[in-house]
C-alpha positions as semicolon CSV with decimal commas, in nm:
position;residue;x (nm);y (nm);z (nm)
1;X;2,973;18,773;14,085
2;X;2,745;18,814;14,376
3;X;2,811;19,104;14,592
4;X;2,927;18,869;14,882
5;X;3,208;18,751;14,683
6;X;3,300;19,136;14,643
7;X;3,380;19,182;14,964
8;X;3,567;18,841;15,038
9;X;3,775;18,936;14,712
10;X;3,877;19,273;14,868
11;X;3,917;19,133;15,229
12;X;4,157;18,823;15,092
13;X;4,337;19,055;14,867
14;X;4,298;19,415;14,823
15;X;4,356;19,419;15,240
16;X;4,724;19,318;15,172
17;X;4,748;19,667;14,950
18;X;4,721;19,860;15,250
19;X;4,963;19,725;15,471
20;X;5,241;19,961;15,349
21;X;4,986;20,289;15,348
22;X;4,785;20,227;15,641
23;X;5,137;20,097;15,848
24;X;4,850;19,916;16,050
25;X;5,128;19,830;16,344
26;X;4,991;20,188;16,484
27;X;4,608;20,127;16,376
28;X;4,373;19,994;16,651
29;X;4,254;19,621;16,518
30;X;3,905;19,495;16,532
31;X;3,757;19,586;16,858
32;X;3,977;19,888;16,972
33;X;3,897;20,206;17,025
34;X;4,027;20,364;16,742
35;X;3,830;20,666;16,635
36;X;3,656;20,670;16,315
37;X;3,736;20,847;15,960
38;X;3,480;21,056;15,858
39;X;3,412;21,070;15,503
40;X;3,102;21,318;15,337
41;X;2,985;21,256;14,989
42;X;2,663;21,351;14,795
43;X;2,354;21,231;14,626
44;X;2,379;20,793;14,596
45;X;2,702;20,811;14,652
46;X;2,663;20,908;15,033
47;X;2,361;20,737;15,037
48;X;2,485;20,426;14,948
49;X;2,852;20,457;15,071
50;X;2,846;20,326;15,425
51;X;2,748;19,972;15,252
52;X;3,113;19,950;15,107
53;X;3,279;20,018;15,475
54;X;3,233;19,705;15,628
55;X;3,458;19,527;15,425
56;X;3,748;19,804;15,479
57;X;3,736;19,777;15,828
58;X;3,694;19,447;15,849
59;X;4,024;19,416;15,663
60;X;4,213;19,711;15,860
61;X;4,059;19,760;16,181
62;X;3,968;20,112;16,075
63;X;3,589;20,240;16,154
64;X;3,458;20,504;15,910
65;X;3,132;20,735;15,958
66;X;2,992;20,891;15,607
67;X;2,782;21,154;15,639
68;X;2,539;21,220;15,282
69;X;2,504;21,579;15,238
70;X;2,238;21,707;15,004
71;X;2,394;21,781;14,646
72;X;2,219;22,172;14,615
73;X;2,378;22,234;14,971
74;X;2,725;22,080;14,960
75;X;2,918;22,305;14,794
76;X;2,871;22,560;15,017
77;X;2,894;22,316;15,347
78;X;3,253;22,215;15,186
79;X;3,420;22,584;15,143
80;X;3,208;22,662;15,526
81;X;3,374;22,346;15,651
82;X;3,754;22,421;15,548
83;X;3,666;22,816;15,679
84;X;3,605;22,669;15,978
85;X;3,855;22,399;16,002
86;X;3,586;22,130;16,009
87;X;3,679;21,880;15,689
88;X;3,642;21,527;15,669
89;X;3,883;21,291;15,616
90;X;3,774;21,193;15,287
91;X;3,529;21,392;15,056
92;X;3,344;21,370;14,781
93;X;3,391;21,615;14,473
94;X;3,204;21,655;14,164
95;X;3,518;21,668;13,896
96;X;3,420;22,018;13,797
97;X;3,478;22,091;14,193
98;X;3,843;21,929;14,237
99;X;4,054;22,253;14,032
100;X;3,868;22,484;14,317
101;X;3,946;22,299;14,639
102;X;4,317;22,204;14,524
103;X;4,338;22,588;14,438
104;X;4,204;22,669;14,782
105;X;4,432;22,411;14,952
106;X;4,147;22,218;15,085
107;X;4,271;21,881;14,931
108;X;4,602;21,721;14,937
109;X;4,816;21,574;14,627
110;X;4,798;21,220;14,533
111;X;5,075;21,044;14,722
112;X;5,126;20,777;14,484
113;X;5,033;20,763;14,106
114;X;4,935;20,446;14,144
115;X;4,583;20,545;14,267
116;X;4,486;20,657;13,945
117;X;4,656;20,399;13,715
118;X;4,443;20,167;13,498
119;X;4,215;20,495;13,474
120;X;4,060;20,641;13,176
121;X;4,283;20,912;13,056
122;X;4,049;21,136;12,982
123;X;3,858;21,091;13,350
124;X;4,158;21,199;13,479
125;X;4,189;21,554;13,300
126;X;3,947;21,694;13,572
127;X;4,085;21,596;13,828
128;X;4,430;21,776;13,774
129;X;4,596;22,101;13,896
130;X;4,946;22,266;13,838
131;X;5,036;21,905;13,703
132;X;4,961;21,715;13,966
133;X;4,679;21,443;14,051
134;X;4,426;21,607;14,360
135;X;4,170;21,285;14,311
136;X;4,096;20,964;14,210
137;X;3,782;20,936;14,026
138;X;3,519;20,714;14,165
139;X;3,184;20,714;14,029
140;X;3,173;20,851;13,645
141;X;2,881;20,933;13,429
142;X;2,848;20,975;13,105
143;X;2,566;21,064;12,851
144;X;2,364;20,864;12,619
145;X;2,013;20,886;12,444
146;X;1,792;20,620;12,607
147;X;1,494;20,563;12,314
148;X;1,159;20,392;12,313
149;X;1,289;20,147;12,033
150;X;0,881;20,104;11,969
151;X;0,786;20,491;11,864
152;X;1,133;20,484;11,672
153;X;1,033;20,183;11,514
154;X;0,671;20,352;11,392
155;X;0,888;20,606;11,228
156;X;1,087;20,387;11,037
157;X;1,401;20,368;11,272
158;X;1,612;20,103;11,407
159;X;1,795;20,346;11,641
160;X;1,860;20,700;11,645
161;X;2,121;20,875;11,452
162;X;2,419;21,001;11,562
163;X;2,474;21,332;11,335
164;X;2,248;21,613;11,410
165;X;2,098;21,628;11,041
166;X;2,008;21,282;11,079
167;X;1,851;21,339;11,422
168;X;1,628;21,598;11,343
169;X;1,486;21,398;11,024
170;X;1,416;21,125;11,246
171;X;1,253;21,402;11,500
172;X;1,026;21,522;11,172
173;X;0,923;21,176;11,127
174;X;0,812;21,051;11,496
175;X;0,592;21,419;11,468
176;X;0,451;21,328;11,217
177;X;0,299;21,017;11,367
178;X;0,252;21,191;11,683
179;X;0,158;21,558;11,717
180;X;0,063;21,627;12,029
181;X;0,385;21,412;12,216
182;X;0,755;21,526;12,178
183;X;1,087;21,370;12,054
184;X;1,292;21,513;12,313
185;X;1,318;21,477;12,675
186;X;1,523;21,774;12,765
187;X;1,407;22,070;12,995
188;X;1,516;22,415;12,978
189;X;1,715;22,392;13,304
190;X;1,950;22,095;13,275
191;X;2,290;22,229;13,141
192;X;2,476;21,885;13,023
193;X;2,247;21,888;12,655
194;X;2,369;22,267;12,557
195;X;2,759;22,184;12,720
196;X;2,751;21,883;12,497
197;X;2,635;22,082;12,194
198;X;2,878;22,330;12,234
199;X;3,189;22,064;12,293
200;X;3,032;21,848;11,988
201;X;3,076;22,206;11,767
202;X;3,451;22,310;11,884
203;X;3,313;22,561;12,035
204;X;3,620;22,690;12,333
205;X;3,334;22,846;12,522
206;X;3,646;23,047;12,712
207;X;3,939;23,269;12,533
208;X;4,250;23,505;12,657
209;X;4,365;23,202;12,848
210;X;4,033;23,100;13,025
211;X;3,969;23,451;13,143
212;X;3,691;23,612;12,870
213;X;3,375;23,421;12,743
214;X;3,389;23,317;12,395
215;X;3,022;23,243;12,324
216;X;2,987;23,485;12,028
217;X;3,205;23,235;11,746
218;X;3,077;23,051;11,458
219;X;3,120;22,743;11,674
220;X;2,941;22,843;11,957
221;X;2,669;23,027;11,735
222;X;2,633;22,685;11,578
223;X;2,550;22,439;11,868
224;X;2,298;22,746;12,073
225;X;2,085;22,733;11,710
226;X;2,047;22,392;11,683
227;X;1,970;22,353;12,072
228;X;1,707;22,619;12,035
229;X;1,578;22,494;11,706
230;X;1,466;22,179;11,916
231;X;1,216;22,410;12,074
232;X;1,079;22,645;11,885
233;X;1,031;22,360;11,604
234;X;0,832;22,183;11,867
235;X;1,075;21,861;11,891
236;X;1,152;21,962;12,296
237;X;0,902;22,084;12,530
238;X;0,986;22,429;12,640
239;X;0,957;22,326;13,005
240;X;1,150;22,315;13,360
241;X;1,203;22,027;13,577
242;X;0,900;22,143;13,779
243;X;0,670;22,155;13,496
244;X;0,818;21,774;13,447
245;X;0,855;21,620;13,791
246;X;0,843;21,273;13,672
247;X;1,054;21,224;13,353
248;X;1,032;20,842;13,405
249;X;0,684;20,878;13,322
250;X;0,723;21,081;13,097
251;X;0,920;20,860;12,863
252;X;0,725;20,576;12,970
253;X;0,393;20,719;12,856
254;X;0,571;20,854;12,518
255;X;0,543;21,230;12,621
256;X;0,896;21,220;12,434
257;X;1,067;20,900;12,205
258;X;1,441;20,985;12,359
259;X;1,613;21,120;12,689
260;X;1,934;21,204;12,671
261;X;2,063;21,105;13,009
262;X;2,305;20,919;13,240
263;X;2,354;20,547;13,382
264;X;2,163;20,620;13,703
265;X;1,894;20,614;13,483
266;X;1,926;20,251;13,411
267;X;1,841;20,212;13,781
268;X;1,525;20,405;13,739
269;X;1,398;20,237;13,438
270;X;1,515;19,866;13,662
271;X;1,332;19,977;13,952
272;X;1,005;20,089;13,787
273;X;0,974;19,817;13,491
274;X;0,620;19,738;13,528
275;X;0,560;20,117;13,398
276;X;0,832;20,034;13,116
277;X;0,922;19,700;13,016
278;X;1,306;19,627;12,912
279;X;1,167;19,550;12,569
280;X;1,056;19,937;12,489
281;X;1,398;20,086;12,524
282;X;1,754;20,103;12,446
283;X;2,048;20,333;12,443
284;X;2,263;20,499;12,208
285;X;2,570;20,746;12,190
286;X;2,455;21,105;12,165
287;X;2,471;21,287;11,835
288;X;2,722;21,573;11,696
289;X;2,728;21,808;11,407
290;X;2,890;21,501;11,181
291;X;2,892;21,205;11,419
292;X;2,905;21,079;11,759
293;X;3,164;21,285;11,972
294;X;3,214;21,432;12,330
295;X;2,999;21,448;12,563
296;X;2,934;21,670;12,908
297;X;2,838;21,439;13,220
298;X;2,814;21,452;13,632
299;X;3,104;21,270;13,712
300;X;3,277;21,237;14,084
301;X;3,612;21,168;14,279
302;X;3,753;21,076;14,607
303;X;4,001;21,326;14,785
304;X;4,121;21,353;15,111
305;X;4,125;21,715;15,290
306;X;4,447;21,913;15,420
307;X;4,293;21,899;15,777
308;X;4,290;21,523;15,771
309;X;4,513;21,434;16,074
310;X;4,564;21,064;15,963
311;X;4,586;21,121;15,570
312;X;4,747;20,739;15,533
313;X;4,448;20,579;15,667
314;X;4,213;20,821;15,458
315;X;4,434;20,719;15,127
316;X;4,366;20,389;15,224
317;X;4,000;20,438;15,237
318;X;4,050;20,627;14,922
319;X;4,263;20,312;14,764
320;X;3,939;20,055;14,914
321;X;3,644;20,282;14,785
322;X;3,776;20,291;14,395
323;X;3,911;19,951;14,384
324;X;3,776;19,738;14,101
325;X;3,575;19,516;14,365
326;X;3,430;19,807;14,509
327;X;3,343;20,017;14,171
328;X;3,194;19,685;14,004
329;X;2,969;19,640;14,335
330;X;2,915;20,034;14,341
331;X;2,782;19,994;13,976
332;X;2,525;19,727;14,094
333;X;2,428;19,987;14,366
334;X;2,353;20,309;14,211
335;X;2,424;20,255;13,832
336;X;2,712;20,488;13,770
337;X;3,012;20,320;13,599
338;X;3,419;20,229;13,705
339;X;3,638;20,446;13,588
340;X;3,930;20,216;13,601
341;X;3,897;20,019;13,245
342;X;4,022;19,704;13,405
343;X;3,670;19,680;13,550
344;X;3,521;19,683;13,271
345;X;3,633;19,298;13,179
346;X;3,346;19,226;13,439
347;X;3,029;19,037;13,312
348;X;2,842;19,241;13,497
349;X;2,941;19,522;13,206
350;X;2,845;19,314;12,911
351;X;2,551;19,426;12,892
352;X;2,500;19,568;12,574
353;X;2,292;19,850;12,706
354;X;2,606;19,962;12,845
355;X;2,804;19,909;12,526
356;X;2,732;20,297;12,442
357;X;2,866;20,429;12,800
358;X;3,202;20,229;12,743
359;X;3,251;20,375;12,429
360;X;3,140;20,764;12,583
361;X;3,399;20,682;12,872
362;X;3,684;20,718;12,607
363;X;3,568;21,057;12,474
364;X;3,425;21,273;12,764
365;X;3,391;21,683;12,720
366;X;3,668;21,844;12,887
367;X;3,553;22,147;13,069
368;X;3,675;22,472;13,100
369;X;3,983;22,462;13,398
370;X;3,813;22,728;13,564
371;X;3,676;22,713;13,911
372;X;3,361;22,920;13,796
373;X;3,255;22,687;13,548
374;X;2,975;22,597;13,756
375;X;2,820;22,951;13,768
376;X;2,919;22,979;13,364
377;X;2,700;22,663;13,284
378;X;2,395;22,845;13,517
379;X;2,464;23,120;13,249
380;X;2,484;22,965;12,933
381;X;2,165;22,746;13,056
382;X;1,969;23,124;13,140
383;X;2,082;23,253;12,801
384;X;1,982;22,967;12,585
385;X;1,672;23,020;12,767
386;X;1,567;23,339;12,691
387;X;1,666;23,258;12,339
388;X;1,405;22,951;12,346
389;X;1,144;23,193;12,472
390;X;1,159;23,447;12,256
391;X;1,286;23,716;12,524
392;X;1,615;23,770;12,365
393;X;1,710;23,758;11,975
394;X;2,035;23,523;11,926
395;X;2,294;23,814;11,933
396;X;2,183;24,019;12,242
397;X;2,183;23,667;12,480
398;X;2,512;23,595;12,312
399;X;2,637;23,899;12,354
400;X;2,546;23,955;12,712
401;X;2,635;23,563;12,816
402;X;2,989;23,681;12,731
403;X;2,964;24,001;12,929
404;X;2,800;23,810;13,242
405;X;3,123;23,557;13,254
406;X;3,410;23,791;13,137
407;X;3,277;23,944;13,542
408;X;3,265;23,574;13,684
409;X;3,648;23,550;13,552
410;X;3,755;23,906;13,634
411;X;3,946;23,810;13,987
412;X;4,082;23,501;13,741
413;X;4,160;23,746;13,483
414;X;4,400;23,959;13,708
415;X;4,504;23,678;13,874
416;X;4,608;23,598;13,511
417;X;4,738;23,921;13,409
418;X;4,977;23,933;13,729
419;X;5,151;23,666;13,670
420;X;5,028;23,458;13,963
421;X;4,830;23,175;13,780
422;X;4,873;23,024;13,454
């Protein structure tokens, strides 16, 4: 399917779909004056957004202006923007955002289940509040280990494992060959390999009703040794994102044999191939304490803001943007994957370098329902830390990582204790 047949498919048929949400008797057609939605999203998402409008208004008459906000800014321009009464129409959330803004009121209720039918169920678990739907997932992406099949091969392996005992054998064996490289491409300051860990284990991470961290069990004990053990055995390098500003080169020049990472690396391995042919790499599921299991990924959904003064057409936008035709040509775009599973009957998603996201799709981490959950993964990602360097012993980090987010969840925790949230 060419991406010119996309939009005829959605203009021929998805258009039809709107009639009853947009009632387009009261829109302005082509060529009138009607005043455009404004829709803000992040990262390739708002970057590439505006080349998915044409079709919608094409089909409804309805002009739309997307402004891409910077990701390490956004959160803050959101909760400034509802302060001030300044939301768009349609926004962007990363699914660990939605339970804030819906608690806020900053985003409205699905009007129709509908929207989020044919979804993934367990995509869907983010994006829920009080029982009800607050946004339809759009862009979703999950974790896998990408691995030079070539240095795995040298080391007697076919793949990687997908049981943690089985992946640090295979780690002992590619040092072996090579010394002075590493096995694995993951820096001290990227959270998803430690939350996956920790979900992998059974580790709650939260207790006392999501209001106390719980970072000091057998479970969670489990998944920061083995995470650590990576470094201090000399399988990880014990390294920032600074000290590594180019991790496509990095794997490319086997500075490490496997990068646990998401689709939108696909896109960076397509776009720089003459550094690293197709024929070096592959991708598996990620590994857990006895086999493949959950895993923690970026993941992001569509909402539409209280302030929106014309929240049909805005659904309708919604409805266009996370159509099939629109996530299959999205996933040509940036590389980040439907979440509706009748997309993925698509050729396009054959691949069988994709084979290992589908299967991730149907098993993602759930987080924490917490709206801090951002600053707790900042924690747990400074405690591991000092652990890996040597500045903390195991029980003191542990110890004071639970003490750091029992004061992130203290407003939650007497929110809790008086009765006025779950």
């Amino acid at each position: 399917m060419g991406e010119g047949s996309t939009d005829v498919a959605w203009t021929r048929r998805s258009a039809l779909g709107l009639i009853p949400a947009l009632a387009l008797a009261g829109c302005a057609g082509p060529g009138g004056t009607e005043a455009p939605l404004s829709m803000w999203a992040m990262s390739y998402e708002g970057d590439y957004s505006p080349l998915l409008m044409p079709a919608f208004t094409a089909a409804t008459g309805v002009p739309v202006e997307v402004q891409s906000l910077p990701t390490t800014a956004s959160h803050e321009k959101l909760l400034t923007a509802f302060a001030g009464g300044a939301m768009p129409d349609v926004l962007m959330l990363f699914n660990g955002w939605v339970q804030e803004f819906a608690t806020i009121g900053a985003i409205a209720p699905l009007p129709s289940s509908d929207l989020v039918a044919d979804m993934f169920p367990g995509v869907l678990a983010a994006t829920r509040f009080a029982g009800r739907d607050y946004a339809v997932p759009w862009s979703v992406a999950p974790q896998v280990q990408f691995y030079r099949r070539d240095i795995l091969g040298e080391a007697g392996y076919d793949s990687p494992p997908e049981d943690w005992d089985g992946w640090r054998a295979m780690a002992r064996a590619i040092k072996r060959r090579r010394p002075d490289d590493y096995v694995f491409l993951m820096l001290l300051n990227w959270p998803n390999g430690l939350i996956t860990m920790l979900s992998q284990a059974g580790a709650t991470m939260l207790r006392d009703r999501n209001t106390r961290g719980a970072f000091q069990t057998p479970e969670a004990r489990a998944a920061f040794a083995y995470y650590v053990s990576l470094y201090t055995d000399g399988y990880a390098p014990m390294a920032l994102s600074t000290e590594v500003q180019d991790p496509v080169a990095a794997f490319a020049t086997g500075y490490c044999a496997v990068w646990p990472s998401g689709p939108t690396t696909l896109k960076d391995f397509a776009r720089r191939a003459d550094l690293l042919p197709r024929t070096r790499w592959a991708t598996a599921r990620l590994p857990g304490p006895h086999g493949a299991g959950p895993v923690s990924g970026l993941s992001a959904s569509l909402c539409v803001s209280t302030q929106s003064k014309r929240p049909r057409e805005a659904w309708a936008l919604v409805r266009h943007l996370t159509s099939i035709e629109s996530e299959l040509r999205y996933q040509r775009l940036i590389g980040n994957l439907p979440a509706r599973v009748g997309a993925w009957t698509a050729p396009q998603l054959a691949a069988p370098v994709l084979r290992p996201f589908a299967d991730q799709m149907r098993q993602p981490a759930a987080a924490p329902p917490v709206i801090e959950w951002e600053q707790i993964q900042t924690e747990v990602q400074f405690a591991a830390e000092r652990i890996v360097r040597g500045v903390q012993t195991m029980d003191e980090a542990l110890a004071a990582l639970d003490r750091r987010v029992d004061g992130l969840l203290a407003k939650r925790r007497a929110l809790v204790e008086a009765g006025r949230i779950a």
